[in-house]
């Protein structure tokens, strides 16, 4: 089917530099393509912690989401977490979202559940999310903690910061126009933090309002 935007692999709408303890360790990119009445979201994460010529830790994640009328209709992910491999697939049905996970088997999730890909600003309104790596339902609580100004692509942007607790512990940052701008969390004793390197503001705002 013809798509209305460029090849997502070559032209991500949102791309982050990922740092751990202040040291760059990789990238996280998201692309959005409209095909008929479906929004297709492609996500790629490539991380590696090195010491000289040695790679101490590697993480790779591929995620393809299809949304229609503001609901997730399909999800397919593959993850290599330093040699531990996971797959998750999900399809919308009459009873909810049918999930098959290599780590947690098969189950039915609520039809309106949101995955842990964080680009969707409705994430901060939910108490349950679908873990895109291991394919499980996680229970969370999200609290707004601050409003602050940040620099994005040479512009000053007003943002809202949220703290997520429960099965996931992290901080999220969204602009007042609902653009996802940051996630930060602790991993192996050091903070992992995101910095925006590319942002198609018009496109990200459009998909966030769906």
Tab-separated table of C-alpha atoms in Angstrom:
chain	number	residue	atom	x	y	z
A	1	UNK	CA	0.000	0.000	0.000
A	2	UNK	CA	1.284	3.493	-0.754
A	3	UNK	CA	2.463	5.462	2.252
A	4	UNK	CA	2.116	9.210	2.707
A	5	UNK	CA	5.518	9.781	4.312
A	6	UNK	CA	9.137	8.795	3.561
A	7	UNK	CA	10.738	5.467	4.346
A	8	UNK	CA	10.698	5.352	8.179
A	9	UNK	CA	14.085	3.657	8.378
A	10	UNK	CA	15.773	6.609	6.642
A	11	UNK	CA	13.773	9.520	8.018
A	12	UNK	CA	12.634	9.099	11.641
A	13	UNK	CA	10.225	11.715	12.961
A	14	UNK	CA	11.737	11.509	16.457
A	15	UNK	CA	15.257	10.420	17.325
A	16	UNK	CA	17.081	10.431	20.653
A	17	UNK	CA	20.692	10.135	21.738
A	18	UNK	CA	20.785	7.777	24.716
A	19	UNK	CA	23.310	8.361	27.490
A	20	UNK	CA	24.202	6.352	30.565
A	21	UNK	CA	26.012	8.192	33.324
A	22	UNK	CA	26.605	11.034	30.863
A	23	UNK	CA	28.258	8.792	28.251
A	24	UNK	CA	26.514	8.191	24.888
A	25	UNK	CA	25.556	4.528	24.455
A	26	UNK	CA	23.233	4.517	21.446
A	27	UNK	CA	20.077	5.732	19.765
A	28	UNK	CA	16.299	5.384	19.948
A	29	UNK	CA	14.277	6.399	16.874
A	30	UNK	CA	10.576	6.451	15.986
A	31	UNK	CA	8.892	6.813	12.597
A	32	UNK	CA	5.214	7.407	11.872
A	33	UNK	CA	3.524	6.495	8.577
A	34	UNK	CA	-0.131	6.958	7.668
A	35	UNK	CA	-1.524	4.194	5.434
A	36	UNK	CA	-5.229	4.648	4.684
A	37	UNK	CA	-6.881	4.849	8.114
A	38	UNK	CA	-3.984	3.196	9.972
A	39	UNK	CA	-1.046	4.806	11.763
A	40	UNK	CA	2.071	2.655	11.602
A	41	UNK	CA	4.747	3.279	14.220
A	42	UNK	CA	8.245	1.852	13.699
A	43	UNK	CA	10.669	1.931	16.627
A	44	UNK	CA	14.362	1.017	16.730
A	45	UNK	CA	16.633	1.011	19.780
A	46	UNK	CA	20.378	0.289	19.527
A	47	UNK	CA	22.447	0.476	22.730
A	48	UNK	CA	25.928	-0.712	23.635
A	49	UNK	CA	28.050	-0.144	26.734
A	50	UNK	CA	31.735	-0.498	25.925
A	51	UNK	CA	35.067	-0.435	27.726
A	52	UNK	CA	37.837	0.234	25.256
A	53	UNK	CA	37.494	-2.398	22.512
A	54	UNK	CA	35.213	-4.582	24.642
A	55	UNK	CA	31.404	-4.494	24.503
A	56	UNK	CA	30.134	-5.047	28.041
A	57	UNK	CA	26.425	-4.846	27.286
A	58	UNK	CA	24.289	-4.684	24.149
A	59	UNK	CA	20.563	-4.030	23.729
A	60	UNK	CA	18.556	-4.076	20.497
A	61	UNK	CA	14.806	-3.608	20.151
A	62	UNK	CA	12.499	-3.493	17.122
A	63	UNK	CA	8.850	-2.566	17.511
A	64	UNK	CA	6.069	-2.176	14.937
A	65	UNK	CA	2.708	-0.844	16.105
A	66	UNK	CA	-0.453	-0.343	14.058
A	67	UNK	CA	-3.102	2.034	15.406
A	68	UNK	CA	-6.587	2.700	14.134
A	69	UNK	CA	-9.115	5.169	15.584
A	70	UNK	CA	-6.815	5.789	18.540
A	71	UNK	CA	-6.532	2.102	19.506
A	72	UNK	CA	-3.699	-0.377	19.132
A	73	UNK	CA	-4.724	-3.056	16.622
A	74	UNK	CA	-1.417	-4.915	16.281
A	75	UNK	CA	2.020	-5.061	17.843
A	76	UNK	CA	5.143	-7.032	16.889
A	77	UNK	CA	8.427	-6.710	18.768
A	78	UNK	CA	11.809	-8.406	18.871
A	79	UNK	CA	14.348	-7.716	21.615
A	80	UNK	CA	17.907	-8.862	22.222
A	81	UNK	CA	18.726	-7.922	25.810
A	82	UNK	CA	22.439	-8.748	25.965
A	83	UNK	CA	21.842	-12.210	24.506
A	84	UNK	CA	18.427	-12.827	26.061
A	85	UNK	CA	15.887	-12.768	23.258
A	86	UNK	CA	12.211	-11.917	23.532
A	87	UNK	CA	9.340	-11.665	21.069
A	88	UNK	CA	5.881	-10.195	21.562
A	89	UNK	CA	2.927	-10.112	19.193
A	90	UNK	CA	-0.565	-8.776	19.804
A	91	UNK	CA	-3.741	-8.515	17.748
A	92	UNK	CA	-7.001	-6.755	18.524
A	93	UNK	CA	-10.053	-9.006	18.730
A	94	UNK	CA	-13.626	-9.016	19.969
A	95	UNK	CA	-12.553	-9.780	23.568
A	96	UNK	CA	-9.585	-7.420	23.769
A	97	UNK	CA	-5.961	-7.504	22.672
A	98	UNK	CA	-4.711	-11.079	22.216
A	99	UNK	CA	-1.053	-11.130	23.305
A	100	UNK	CA	1.518	-13.856	22.676
A	101	UNK	CA	4.798	-13.435	24.537
A	102	UNK	CA	7.894	-15.637	24.487
A	103	UNK	CA	8.389	-14.817	28.171
A	104	UNK	CA	4.803	-14.881	29.492
A	105	UNK	CA	2.748	-17.029	27.129
A	106	UNK	CA	-0.634	-16.014	25.773
A	107	UNK	CA	-3.270	-13.846	27.416
A	108	UNK	CA	-5.854	-11.198	26.622
A	109	UNK	CA	-5.115	-7.592	27.532
A	110	UNK	CA	-7.701	-4.793	27.733
A	111	UNK	CA	-8.690	-3.479	24.310
A	112	UNK	CA	-7.575	0.068	25.133
A	113	UNK	CA	-4.201	-0.786	26.670
A	114	UNK	CA	-1.191	1.310	25.622
A	115	UNK	CA	2.274	-0.212	25.075
A	116	UNK	CA	5.413	1.057	26.804
A	117	UNK	CA	6.691	2.937	23.770
A	118	UNK	CA	5.960	6.302	25.472
A	119	UNK	CA	5.340	8.386	22.323
A	120	UNK	CA	1.600	8.355	23.093
A	121	UNK	CA	0.886	11.129	25.623
A	122	UNK	CA	-2.084	9.154	26.974
A	123	UNK	CA	0.558	6.971	28.657
A	124	UNK	CA	0.507	9.319	31.657
A	125	UNK	CA	-3.240	8.734	32.192
A	126	UNK	CA	-3.010	4.952	32.571
A	127	UNK	CA	-2.578	2.597	35.490
A	128	UNK	CA	-1.726	-0.417	33.305
A	129	UNK	CA	0.586	-0.668	30.294
A	130	UNK	CA	1.721	-3.470	27.985
A	131	UNK	CA	5.461	-4.135	28.302
A	132	UNK	CA	6.764	-4.214	24.722
A	133	UNK	CA	9.909	-6.154	25.640
A	134	UNK	CA	8.633	-9.051	27.714
A	135	UNK	CA	4.937	-8.964	26.839
A	136	UNK	CA	3.353	-8.557	30.249
A	137	UNK	CA	0.890	-6.143	31.819
A	138	UNK	CA	2.599	-3.754	34.228
A	139	UNK	CA	0.834	-1.781	36.960
A	140	UNK	CA	1.937	1.832	37.265
A	141	UNK	CA	1.042	5.149	38.845
A	142	UNK	CA	1.931	8.408	37.100
A	143	UNK	CA	2.249	11.730	38.921
A	144	UNK	CA	2.952	15.172	37.422
A	145	UNK	CA	5.930	16.641	39.270
A	146	UNK	CA	7.064	19.795	37.443
A	147	UNK	CA	6.648	22.211	34.580
A	148	UNK	CA	9.919	23.471	33.108
A	149	UNK	CA	11.578	24.959	30.046
A	150	UNK	CA	13.923	22.840	27.921
A	151	UNK	CA	15.913	23.519	24.757
A	152	UNK	CA	14.821	21.476	21.741
A	153	UNK	CA	16.422	22.026	18.342
A	154	UNK	CA	17.405	25.580	19.219
A	155	UNK	CA	13.989	26.519	20.603
A	156	UNK	CA	12.786	26.863	24.184
A	157	UNK	CA	9.876	24.504	24.845
A	158	UNK	CA	7.597	24.416	27.898
A	159	UNK	CA	7.249	20.862	29.185
A	160	UNK	CA	5.507	18.801	31.829
A	161	UNK	CA	7.506	16.224	33.749
A	162	UNK	CA	5.912	13.063	35.175
A	163	UNK	CA	7.123	10.391	37.561
A	164	UNK	CA	6.073	6.792	36.939
A	165	UNK	CA	6.164	4.345	39.846
A	166	UNK	CA	5.002	0.792	40.430
A	167	UNK	CA	6.316	-1.969	38.158
A	168	UNK	CA	8.184	0.701	36.177
A	169	UNK	CA	10.198	3.506	37.760
A	170	UNK	CA	11.097	6.356	35.447
A	171	UNK	CA	10.511	10.003	34.523
A	172	UNK	CA	8.808	11.194	31.346
A	173	UNK	CA	8.796	14.604	29.695
A	174	UNK	CA	6.199	15.900	27.223
A	175	UNK	CA	5.766	19.313	25.656
A	176	UNK	CA	2.484	21.179	26.121
A	177	UNK	CA	1.781	20.077	22.526
A	178	UNK	CA	2.118	16.432	23.691
A	179	UNK	CA	5.467	15.700	22.043
A	180	UNK	CA	7.464	13.031	23.896
A	181	UNK	CA	10.837	14.638	24.677
A	182	UNK	CA	12.577	12.554	27.323
A	183	UNK	CA	12.646	9.436	29.458
A	184	UNK	CA	15.097	8.842	32.303
A	185	UNK	CA	15.586	5.820	34.550
A	186	UNK	CA	18.205	3.963	36.554
A	187	UNK	CA	19.968	0.965	35.014
A	188	UNK	CA	22.735	-0.993	36.700
A	189	UNK	CA	23.411	1.807	39.155
A	190	UNK	CA	23.575	4.699	36.672
A	191	UNK	CA	20.987	6.982	35.111
A	192	UNK	CA	19.963	6.448	31.503
A	193	UNK	CA	18.819	9.719	29.956
A	194	UNK	CA	17.492	10.751	26.530
A	195	UNK	CA	18.327	13.836	24.448
A	196	UNK	CA	16.312	14.777	21.351
A	197	UNK	CA	18.469	14.819	18.202
A	198	UNK	CA	15.708	14.993	15.590
A	199	UNK	CA	12.099	16.118	15.966
A	200	UNK	CA	9.509	16.634	13.231
A	201	UNK	CA	7.278	18.748	15.444
A	202	UNK	CA	4.334	18.965	13.046
A	203	UNK	CA	4.190	15.197	12.526
A	204	UNK	CA	4.753	14.244	16.170
A	205	UNK	CA	2.076	16.695	17.305
A	206	UNK	CA	-0.318	15.292	14.717
A	207	UNK	CA	0.067	11.652	15.776
A	208	UNK	CA	-0.038	12.613	19.475
A	209	UNK	CA	-3.462	14.176	18.984
A	210	UNK	CA	-5.041	11.056	17.470
